[in-house]
């Protein structure tokens, strides 16, 4: 906003022109803190509230924004299995806002250019016998939490294709997608999980120093689910090759599963929703290593 328009806004709002802050459209929302800082918005707000603060340091944030705006970098194409995105001819991408931001954070960290493509569960169910066609050009797959029975058939069917084709995969809130093997149990908020020593996920959390208690291999992740794996199926799944790599501290609840590293480049599924703990300057370790594995695949 130029000076004249700031003066006009200030006049009608009983303010001074210096108190009118410009909030322009920007290529990335992560540029906005820098734009506001350039106008001393933080200092002005603190003065009005008669509060003091330490020295402002946006150095790391500036580096991150530079990475966001970079035109170089290897492109990585991620397919997101979307069961709750279609509304007529419109796509409600905000249904997966936190997930998309977590993927962006991880891509910035890996200096990659992210290309997200939504694949509806209807597309999967209609082409369940020809998934090669559905996943043309897709390098990694994310299977988000599902709600109710909608699209479950497509999500379950694609798991076999992912395993056979060795496509990197991160499955979130996975028990919601295999309800035939689950029992009802509502969990919201943060819950502890003990990781299996030597597992892929244990190595990831160790690498990123993300343990709540490193000695106990204890982590905490946020949950938002209504189902848990019924333990009567646990032995059968392990015999089929799945590794139970994370459980509740009492061992009763299966929190994370994976395929062995010598069988698949990256296959991790969890009951939790790790995207809720991702941040621009601290991307979630699982998303970081998923993107890294996809770039290498």
Short mmCIF file of C-alpha atoms in Angstrom, two decimals:
data_model
loop_
_atom_site.label_atom_id
_atom_site.label_comp_id
_atom_site.label_asym_id
_atom_site.label_seq_id
_atom_site.Cartn_x
_atom_site.Cartn_y
_atom_site.Cartn_z
CA UNK A 1 0.00 0.00 0.00
CA UNK A 2 1.46 3.38 -0.94
CA UNK A 3 1.67 6.35 1.42
CA UNK A 4 -1.47 8.09 0.14
CA UNK A 5 -3.66 5.01 0.65
CA UNK A 6 -2.18 4.34 4.07
CA UNK A 7 -3.13 7.89 5.04
CA UNK A 8 -6.68 7.33 3.76
CA UNK A 9 -7.07 4.04 5.67
CA UNK A 10 -5.63 5.67 8.78
CA UNK A 11 -8.01 8.63 8.51
CA UNK A 12 -11.13 6.44 8.43
CA UNK A 13 -9.84 4.07 11.14
CA UNK A 14 -8.66 6.70 13.65
CA UNK A 15 -5.03 5.60 13.29
CA UNK A 16 -1.75 7.09 12.14
CA UNK A 17 -0.46 6.17 8.69
CA UNK A 18 2.55 4.54 10.36
CA UNK A 19 0.19 2.06 12.05
CA UNK A 20 -1.28 0.77 8.77
CA UNK A 21 0.46 -2.48 7.83
CA UNK A 22 0.55 -3.81 4.27
CA UNK A 23 -0.29 -7.51 3.85
CA UNK A 24 0.32 -8.18 0.13
CA UNK A 25 -0.25 -11.33 -1.89
CA UNK A 26 3.06 -13.23 -2.09
CA UNK A 27 4.35 -16.29 -3.98
CA UNK A 28 4.71 -18.13 -0.65
CA UNK A 29 2.94 -17.59 2.67
CA UNK A 30 6.31 -18.13 4.36
CA UNK A 31 7.46 -14.78 2.95
CA UNK A 32 4.86 -12.95 5.02
CA UNK A 33 6.79 -12.84 8.34
CA UNK A 34 9.67 -11.18 6.49
CA UNK A 35 7.30 -8.69 4.87
CA UNK A 36 5.75 -7.82 8.23
CA UNK A 37 9.17 -7.56 9.88
CA UNK A 38 10.30 -5.12 7.20
CA UNK A 39 7.45 -2.86 8.35
CA UNK A 40 8.32 -3.36 12.06
CA UNK A 41 4.90 -4.85 12.70
CA UNK A 42 6.22 -6.82 15.67
CA UNK A 43 7.82 -3.78 17.30
CA UNK A 44 4.73 -1.65 16.79
CA UNK A 45 2.43 -4.32 18.22
CA UNK A 46 4.65 -4.77 21.28
CA UNK A 47 4.77 -1.01 21.85
CA UNK A 48 0.98 -0.83 21.76
CA UNK A 49 0.76 -3.67 24.27
CA UNK A 50 3.54 -2.15 26.37
CA UNK A 51 5.54 -5.36 26.16
CA UNK A 52 9.24 -5.94 25.60
CA UNK A 53 11.00 -8.65 23.60
CA UNK A 54 14.49 -9.82 22.77
CA UNK A 55 16.40 -9.08 19.59
CA UNK A 56 14.64 -10.21 16.45
CA UNK A 57 16.53 -12.90 14.52
CA UNK A 58 15.01 -14.10 11.27
CA UNK A 59 18.24 -15.48 9.80
CA UNK A 60 17.15 -19.13 9.67
CA UNK A 61 13.72 -18.13 8.41
CA UNK A 62 15.28 -16.11 5.56
CA UNK A 63 17.38 -19.13 4.53
CA UNK A 64 14.28 -21.30 4.51
CA UNK A 65 12.35 -18.80 2.37
CA UNK A 66 15.24 -18.65 -0.09
CA UNK A 67 15.01 -22.42 -0.41
CA UNK A 68 11.25 -22.20 -0.91
CA UNK A 69 11.68 -19.73 -3.78
CA UNK A 70 14.54 -21.58 -5.47
CA UNK A 71 13.83 -22.53 -9.08
CA UNK A 72 16.49 -25.24 -9.14
CA UNK A 73 16.42 -28.62 -7.44
CA UNK A 74 15.37 -32.08 -8.49
CA UNK A 75 11.63 -32.47 -8.90
CA UNK A 76 9.92 -35.13 -6.82
CA UNK A 77 6.41 -36.27 -7.80
CA UNK A 78 4.26 -37.42 -4.88
CA UNK A 79 0.86 -39.02 -5.30
CA UNK A 80 -1.59 -38.39 -2.46
CA UNK A 81 -4.43 -40.91 -2.20
CA UNK A 82 -7.36 -38.60 -1.57
CA UNK A 83 -10.67 -39.93 -0.28
CA UNK A 84 -12.08 -36.59 0.83
CA UNK A 85 -11.24 -34.09 -1.88
CA UNK A 86 -13.97 -34.18 -4.52
CA UNK A 87 -17.02 -31.94 -4.24
CA UNK A 88 -18.72 -31.98 -7.60
CA UNK A 89 -16.17 -30.65 -10.07
CA UNK A 90 -14.22 -28.89 -7.32
CA UNK A 91 -11.21 -30.21 -5.38
CA UNK A 92 -11.09 -29.36 -1.69
CA UNK A 93 -7.33 -29.49 -1.25
CA UNK A 94 -7.62 -27.81 2.15
CA UNK A 95 -8.91 -31.17 3.42
CA UNK A 96 -5.24 -32.17 3.43
CA UNK A 97 -3.69 -28.79 4.32
CA UNK A 98 -1.48 -29.98 7.20
CA UNK A 99 -0.30 -32.97 5.19
CA UNK A 100 0.59 -30.85 2.16
CA UNK A 101 2.54 -28.37 4.30
CA UNK A 102 4.48 -31.22 5.96
CA UNK A 103 5.44 -32.52 2.51
CA UNK A 104 6.54 -29.02 1.49
CA UNK A 105 8.66 -28.66 4.64
CA UNK A 106 10.40 -31.96 3.87
CA UNK A 107 10.93 -31.03 0.22
CA UNK A 108 12.53 -27.70 1.20
CA UNK A 109 14.81 -29.56 3.62
CA UNK A 110 15.92 -31.92 0.83
CA UNK A 111 16.31 -29.04 -1.66
CA UNK A 112 13.70 -30.64 -3.92
CA UNK A 113 10.89 -29.17 -5.99
CA UNK A 114 7.63 -30.78 -4.91
CA UNK A 115 4.96 -31.81 -7.42
CA UNK A 116 1.83 -33.13 -5.65
CA UNK A 117 -0.76 -35.05 -7.62
CA UNK A 118 -4.04 -36.13 -6.07
CA UNK A 119 -5.36 -39.58 -6.88
CA UNK A 120 -8.94 -40.10 -5.78
CA UNK A 121 -10.00 -43.34 -4.16
CA UNK A 122 -12.70 -43.54 -6.83
CA UNK A 123 -9.97 -43.61 -9.50
CA UNK A 124 -8.28 -46.46 -7.63
CA UNK A 125 -11.43 -48.51 -7.27
CA UNK A 126 -12.35 -48.03 -10.93
CA UNK A 127 -8.85 -49.01 -12.09
CA UNK A 128 -7.89 -51.51 -9.41
CA UNK A 129 -6.75 -54.00 -12.07
CA UNK A 130 -4.73 -51.43 -13.99
CA UNK A 131 -2.92 -49.38 -11.32
CA UNK A 132 0.14 -48.98 -13.57
CA UNK A 133 -1.98 -46.54 -15.57
CA UNK A 134 -3.11 -44.63 -12.46
CA UNK A 135 0.42 -44.17 -11.11
CA UNK A 136 2.22 -43.16 -14.31
CA UNK A 137 4.90 -40.62 -13.34
CA UNK A 138 4.31 -41.00 -9.59
CA UNK A 139 7.58 -41.48 -7.65
CA UNK A 140 6.29 -41.71 -4.07
CA UNK A 141 2.88 -42.28 -2.50
CA UNK A 142 1.24 -40.91 0.65
CA UNK A 143 -1.87 -42.64 1.99
CA UNK A 144 -3.58 -40.22 4.41
CA UNK A 145 -6.07 -41.02 7.14
CA UNK A 146 -9.48 -42.16 5.94
CA UNK A 147 -12.81 -41.68 7.69
CA UNK A 148 -15.61 -44.21 7.49
CA UNK A 149 -15.79 -46.79 4.72
CA UNK A 150 -15.40 -44.29 1.87
CA UNK A 151 -12.56 -45.26 -0.45
CA UNK A 152 -11.17 -47.98 1.82
CA UNK A 153 -11.24 -50.59 -0.95
CA UNK A 154 -9.02 -48.46 -3.17
CA UNK A 155 -6.53 -47.69 -0.40
CA UNK A 156 -6.20 -51.32 0.63
CA UNK A 157 -5.90 -52.48 -2.99
CA UNK A 158 -3.09 -50.06 -3.75
CA UNK A 159 -0.93 -51.40 -0.90
CA UNK A 160 -0.21 -54.59 -2.84
CA UNK A 161 0.84 -52.54 -5.88
CA UNK A 162 3.13 -50.35 -3.73
CA UNK A 163 4.80 -53.40 -2.24
CA UNK A 164 5.33 -55.16 -5.58
CA UNK A 165 6.58 -52.06 -7.39
CA UNK A 166 8.79 -50.94 -4.48
CA UNK A 167 7.38 -47.42 -4.60
CA UNK A 168 8.24 -45.37 -1.49
CA UNK A 169 5.14 -45.03 0.68
CA UNK A 170 4.16 -43.22 3.86
CA UNK A 171 0.77 -44.27 5.27
CA UNK A 172 -0.82 -42.12 7.97
CA UNK A 173 -3.58 -43.11 10.38
CA UNK A 174 -3.35 -46.48 8.67
CA UNK A 175 -5.77 -48.36 10.96
CA UNK A 176 -8.57 -46.15 9.64
CA UNK A 177 -7.95 -47.66 6.20
CA UNK A 178 -8.09 -51.34 7.19
CA UNK A 179 -11.15 -51.32 9.41
CA UNK A 180 -11.85 -55.02 8.83
CA UNK A 181 -8.73 -55.71 10.94
CA UNK A 182 -9.44 -53.15 13.64
CA UNK A 183 -11.41 -52.50 16.77
CA UNK A 184 -12.95 -49.20 17.78
CA UNK A 185 -10.82 -47.03 20.05
CA UNK A 186 -10.91 -43.25 19.93
CA UNK A 187 -7.63 -41.41 20.53
CA UNK A 188 -6.99 -37.68 20.25
CA UNK A 189 -3.82 -35.75 21.11
CA UNK A 190 -0.31 -36.89 21.98
CA UNK A 191 0.52 -40.50 22.84
CA UNK A 192 3.82 -42.21 23.59
CA UNK A 193 5.27 -44.93 21.39
CA UNK A 194 8.23 -47.25 21.93
CA UNK A 195 10.20 -48.04 18.77
CA UNK A 196 11.80 -51.39 18.01
CA UNK A 197 15.57 -51.26 18.21
CA UNK A 198 17.19 -51.50 14.77
CA UNK A 199 13.97 -50.74 12.89
CA UNK A 200 13.85 -48.21 10.06
CA UNK A 201 11.78 -45.77 12.12
CA UNK A 202 14.12 -46.07 15.12
CA UNK A 203 17.07 -45.18 12.88
CA UNK A 204 15.14 -42.19 11.47
CA UNK A 205 14.25 -40.75 14.86
CA UNK A 206 17.81 -41.37 16.06
CA UNK A 207 19.27 -39.61 13.03
CA UNK A 208 17.10 -36.52 13.65
CA UNK A 209 17.45 -36.62 17.43
CA UNK A 210 13.67 -36.71 17.76
CA UNK A 211 13.22 -39.01 20.76
CA UNK A 212 11.36 -38.04 23.89
CA UNK A 213 13.63 -40.50 25.73
CA UNK A 214 16.49 -41.82 23.58
CA UNK A 215 17.51 -44.55 26.05
CA UNK A 216 14.00 -46.02 26.02
CA UNK A 217 13.50 -45.37 22.26
CA UNK A 218 10.40 -43.42 23.30
CA UNK A 219 8.70 -40.90 21.02
CA UNK A 220 5.45 -38.94 21.19
CA UNK A 221 3.16 -38.34 18.21
CA UNK A 222 -0.26 -36.76 17.86
CA UNK A 223 -3.24 -38.98 17.11
CA UNK A 224 -6.65 -38.44 15.59
CA UNK A 225 -8.24 -41.80 14.99
CA UNK A 226 -11.19 -44.00 15.86
CA UNK A 227 -9.68 -47.46 15.21
CA UNK A 228 -6.75 -49.62 16.35
CA UNK A 229 -5.38 -52.85 14.90
CA UNK A 230 -7.01 -55.85 16.57
CA UNK A 231 -4.15 -57.88 18.04
CA UNK A 232 -5.69 -61.16 16.87
CA UNK A 233 -4.35 -60.24 13.42
CA UNK A 234 -0.94 -59.10 14.61
CA UNK A 235 0.86 -62.44 14.34
CA UNK A 236 -0.56 -63.10 10.86
CA UNK A 237 0.66 -59.72 9.61
CA UNK A 238 4.13 -60.32 11.01
CA UNK A 239 4.24 -63.77 9.42
CA UNK A 240 3.32 -62.09 6.12
CA UNK A 241 6.46 -59.95 6.34
CA UNK A 242 5.34 -56.78 8.11
CA UNK A 243 7.51 -55.50 10.95
CA UNK A 244 5.76 -54.07 13.99
CA UNK A 245 8.28 -51.31 14.63
CA UNK A 246 6.40 -49.23 17.20
CA UNK A 247 3.94 -50.00 19.98
CA UNK A 248 2.34 -48.27 22.94
CA UNK A 249 4.57 -48.43 26.06
CA UNK A 250 2.54 -51.38 27.39
CA UNK A 251 2.90 -53.21 24.06
CA UNK A 252 -0.85 -53.49 23.56
CA UNK A 253 -1.36 -51.05 20.67
CA UNK A 254 0.43 -51.27 17.33
CA UNK A 255 1.63 -47.76 16.53
CA UNK A 256 3.96 -48.28 13.55
CA UNK A 257 4.59 -50.95 10.96
CA UNK A 258 7.12 -51.16 8.15
CA UNK A 259 8.56 -53.43 5.51
CA UNK A 260 12.17 -54.59 6.00
CA UNK A 261 14.77 -52.26 4.49
CA UNK A 262 16.18 -55.10 2.35
CA UNK A 263 12.75 -55.64 0.77
CA UNK A 264 11.48 -52.11 0.13
CA UNK A 265 13.11 -48.66 -0.26
CA UNK A 266 10.62 -47.02 2.12
CA UNK A 267 7.35 -48.37 3.49
CA UNK A 268 6.23 -46.97 6.84
CA UNK A 269 2.68 -46.85 8.19
CA UNK A 270 1.57 -45.43 11.52
CA UNK A 271 -1.52 -44.91 13.61
CA UNK A 272 -0.45 -41.33 14.40
CA UNK A 273 -0.62 -38.20 12.25
CA UNK A 274 2.98 -36.88 12.23
CA UNK A 275 2.13 -33.98 9.93
CA UNK A 276 0.71 -32.15 12.96
CA UNK A 277 4.21 -31.81 14.43
CA UNK A 278 5.96 -30.64 11.26
CA UNK A 279 7.16 -27.04 11.01
CA UNK A 280 8.95 -25.02 8.30
CA UNK A 281 12.21 -24.84 10.27
CA UNK A 282 11.82 -28.32 11.76
CA UNK A 283 10.21 -30.70 9.25
CA UNK A 284 9.08 -34.03 10.61
CA UNK A 285 11.77 -36.74 10.34
CA UNK A 286 9.44 -39.28 8.70
CA UNK A 287 8.48 -36.86 5.94
CA UNK A 288 12.12 -35.82 5.44
CA UNK A 289 13.29 -39.42 5.02
CA UNK A 290 10.29 -40.33 2.86
CA UNK A 291 11.12 -37.52 0.42
CA UNK A 292 14.81 -38.48 0.53
CA UNK A 293 14.00 -42.12 -0.26
CA UNK A 294 11.73 -41.05 -3.11
CA UNK A 295 14.48 -38.91 -4.62
CA UNK A 296 16.82 -41.91 -4.54
CA UNK A 297 14.32 -44.49 -5.83
#
